[in-house]
Amino acid sequence: MANREALRELQSRLANRLQAARTQGVQASWLAVEAGSRKYLFPLAQSGEIFPFVPAQPVPYTRPWFMGVANLRGGLYGVVDLAGYIGHATPAMPAARSDAGRAESRLIAFNALLDINCALLIDRLAGLRSPNGFTSSSDAPTGSPPFFGSTYTDASGAVWQEINLQALSQQPEFLSIGA
């Protein structure tokens, strides 16, 4: 009998949360991450599942930023070191860093709708962000990669670069992992 009451209570709470979500709308627009020395924003609609760091199996004759392949929830994914690919790996954490000390590292898969079995290695998740959480924004800097979106500055003065994951997944260099 107690299990039925607990189930009814759970259903009631879920119904209330769903109703609140419908009336308030989704507040967050981006998944905020840190990779190397930079801060990035991934559109939630283009981001997929977040996985804990798993060492990738190396693939010979590939570019240094391609870490290899990993089995993530039964699927085979190519793993790309985001900081290494963009060229913003810090000296303390080069693109070919070891697997040790990756307690905060995560693998962010692309949304399944983008039809690419790839996950980006990031150093740290920084939560969800919405446009009203920033004090200013500007267009991508001149000469930026085509997958860079706007830049945003938060209240603490930190600069966040939006990355269009769909545009990134279509870049010829991103798709050409051979060295």
Coordinates of C-alpha atoms in Angstrom, one line a residue:
M1 CA 0.0 0.0 0.0
A2 CA 2.8 2.4 0.8
N3 CA 4.3 1.8 -2.6
R4 CA 1.1 2.9 -4.3
E5 CA 1.0 6.1 -2.2
A6 CA 4.6 6.8 -3.1
L7 CA 3.9 6.2 -6.8
R8 CA 0.9 8.6 -6.7
E9 CA 3.0 11.2 -5.0
L10 CA 5.7 10.9 -7.6
Q11 CA 3.2 11.1 -10.4
S12 CA 1.7 14.2 -8.9
R13 CA 5.1 15.9 -8.5
L14 CA 6.0 15.0 -12.1
A15 CA 2.7 16.4 -13.4
N16 CA 3.3 19.6 -11.5
R17 CA 6.8 19.9 -12.9
L18 CA 5.6 19.3 -16.5
Q19 CA 2.9 21.9 -16.1
A20 CA 5.4 24.4 -14.7
A21 CA 7.8 23.7 -17.6
R22 CA 5.0 24.4 -20.1
T23 CA 4.0 27.7 -18.6
Q24 CA 7.5 29.0 -17.9
G25 CA 9.1 27.7 -21.1
V26 CA 12.7 26.5 -21.4
Q27 CA 15.1 29.0 -19.9
A28 CA 18.4 27.6 -21.0
S29 CA 19.8 27.9 -24.5
W30 CA 23.3 26.6 -24.2
L31 CA 25.4 24.0 -22.6
A32 CA 28.4 25.9 -21.1
V33 CA 31.8 24.0 -21.2
E34 CA 35.5 24.8 -20.8
A35 CA 38.1 23.3 -23.1
G36 CA 41.8 24.3 -22.8
S37 CA 42.0 27.9 -21.9
R38 CA 38.6 28.9 -23.4
K39 CA 34.9 28.9 -22.5
Y40 CA 32.4 27.7 -25.1
L41 CA 28.6 27.5 -25.5
F42 CA 27.0 24.6 -27.3
P43 CA 23.4 25.1 -28.5
L44 CA 21.2 22.6 -26.5
A45 CA 19.3 21.6 -29.7
Q46 CA 22.6 20.5 -31.3
S47 CA 24.1 18.8 -28.2
G48 CA 23.6 15.2 -27.4
E49 CA 24.3 13.0 -24.4
I50 CA 27.0 13.9 -21.8
F51 CA 29.3 11.0 -20.9
P52 CA 32.0 10.7 -18.3
F53 CA 35.5 10.6 -19.7
V54 CA 36.4 7.2 -21.1
P55 CA 39.8 6.6 -22.6
A56 CA 39.6 6.3 -26.4
Q57 CA 41.2 3.6 -28.4
P58 CA 43.9 5.3 -30.5
V59 CA 43.6 5.1 -34.2
P60 CA 46.9 5.2 -36.1
Y61 CA 47.7 7.9 -38.7
T62 CA 45.2 10.4 -37.5
R63 CA 45.5 14.0 -36.6
P64 CA 46.7 14.9 -33.1
W65 CA 43.3 16.2 -32.0
F66 CA 41.5 13.0 -33.0
M67 CA 41.9 10.9 -29.8
G68 CA 40.5 7.7 -31.2
V69 CA 37.2 5.8 -30.8
A70 CA 35.2 5.0 -27.7
N71 CA 32.3 2.8 -26.9
L72 CA 29.6 5.1 -25.5
R73 CA 26.4 3.3 -24.4
G74 CA 26.9 0.6 -27.0
G75 CA 27.7 3.0 -29.9
L76 CA 31.1 3.6 -31.5
Y77 CA 32.0 7.3 -31.4
G78 CA 35.0 9.2 -32.7
V79 CA 36.5 11.4 -29.9
V80 CA 37.8 14.8 -30.8
D81 CA 39.8 16.9 -28.3
L82 CA 38.0 20.3 -28.8
A83 CA 40.8 22.4 -27.4
G84 CA 43.3 20.6 -29.6
Y85 CA 41.1 20.9 -32.7
I86 CA 40.5 24.7 -32.3
G87 CA 44.2 25.2 -31.3
H88 CA 43.6 26.5 -27.8
A89 CA 45.1 23.8 -25.7
T90 CA 46.9 25.2 -22.7
P91 CA 50.6 24.4 -22.2
A92 CA 49.7 22.5 -19.0
M93 CA 47.2 20.5 -20.9
P94 CA 48.4 19.9 -24.5
A95 CA 46.1 18.2 -27.0
A96 CA 47.8 14.8 -26.5
R97 CA 47.5 14.9 -22.7
S98 CA 47.4 11.7 -20.7
D99 CA 44.2 10.1 -19.3
A100 CA 45.3 10.8 -15.7
G101 CA 43.7 13.8 -14.0
R102 CA 40.5 13.8 -16.0
A103 CA 38.0 13.8 -13.1
E104 CA 36.1 16.7 -14.5
S105 CA 36.5 15.9 -18.2
R106 CA 33.4 14.9 -20.2
L107 CA 32.6 13.7 -23.6
I108 CA 29.7 15.6 -25.3
A109 CA 28.1 13.7 -28.1
F110 CA 26.5 15.5 -31.1
N111 CA 22.7 15.4 -31.3
A112 CA 21.6 12.2 -33.1
L113 CA 19.8 14.4 -35.6
L114 CA 23.2 15.7 -36.9
D115 CA 23.9 12.2 -38.0
I116 CA 27.6 12.1 -36.9
N117 CA 28.9 9.6 -34.3
C118 CA 31.3 11.9 -32.7
A119 CA 31.9 13.2 -29.2
L120 CA 33.9 16.3 -28.1
L121 CA 36.3 16.0 -25.2
I122 CA 35.9 19.0 -22.9
D123 CA 37.8 19.7 -19.7
R124 CA 34.9 20.8 -17.6
L125 CA 31.1 21.3 -17.7
A126 CA 30.0 24.8 -16.6
G127 CA 26.3 24.3 -16.5
L128 CA 23.4 25.7 -18.6
R129 CA 23.3 29.3 -19.8
S130 CA 20.5 31.5 -21.2
P131 CA 20.9 34.8 -23.1
N132 CA 19.7 36.9 -20.1
G133 CA 22.7 35.6 -18.1
F134 CA 25.1 37.7 -20.2
T135 CA 25.8 41.4 -20.0
S136 CA 26.8 41.8 -23.7
S137 CA 27.3 40.0 -27.0
S138 CA 29.0 40.6 -30.3
D139 CA 29.5 38.9 -33.6
A140 CA 32.3 36.3 -34.0
P141 CA 35.7 37.9 -34.3
T142 CA 36.9 38.5 -37.8
G143 CA 38.9 35.6 -39.2
S144 CA 37.2 33.1 -36.8
P145 CA 36.3 29.6 -38.0
P146 CA 33.0 29.4 -39.8
F147 CA 31.4 27.4 -36.9
F148 CA 32.0 30.2 -34.4
G149 CA 28.8 32.0 -33.5
S150 CA 28.5 35.1 -31.3
T151 CA 30.7 35.9 -28.3
Y152 CA 29.0 36.6 -25.0
T153 CA 30.4 38.3 -21.9
D154 CA 29.0 37.4 -18.5
A155 CA 28.8 39.5 -15.3
S156 CA 32.2 38.5 -14.1
G157 CA 33.8 39.6 -17.5
A158 CA 34.4 36.1 -18.8
V159 CA 34.0 35.7 -22.5
W160 CA 32.1 32.7 -23.9
Q161 CA 32.3 31.7 -27.6
E162 CA 29.2 30.0 -29.1
I163 CA 30.0 27.0 -31.3
N164 CA 27.5 25.9 -33.9
L165 CA 27.9 22.1 -33.7
Q166 CA 26.0 21.5 -36.9
A167 CA 28.4 23.8 -38.8
L168 CA 31.4 22.2 -37.1
S169 CA 30.2 18.7 -38.0
Q170 CA 30.2 19.7 -41.7
Q171 CA 33.7 21.2 -41.8
P172 CA 35.9 19.3 -44.3
E173 CA 38.9 19.5 -41.9
F174 CA 36.8 18.1 -39.0
L175 CA 35.6 15.2 -41.2
S176 CA 39.2 14.5 -42.5
I177 CA 40.9 12.9 -39.5
G178 CA 43.7 11.3 -41.5
A179 CA 47.2 12.7 -40.8

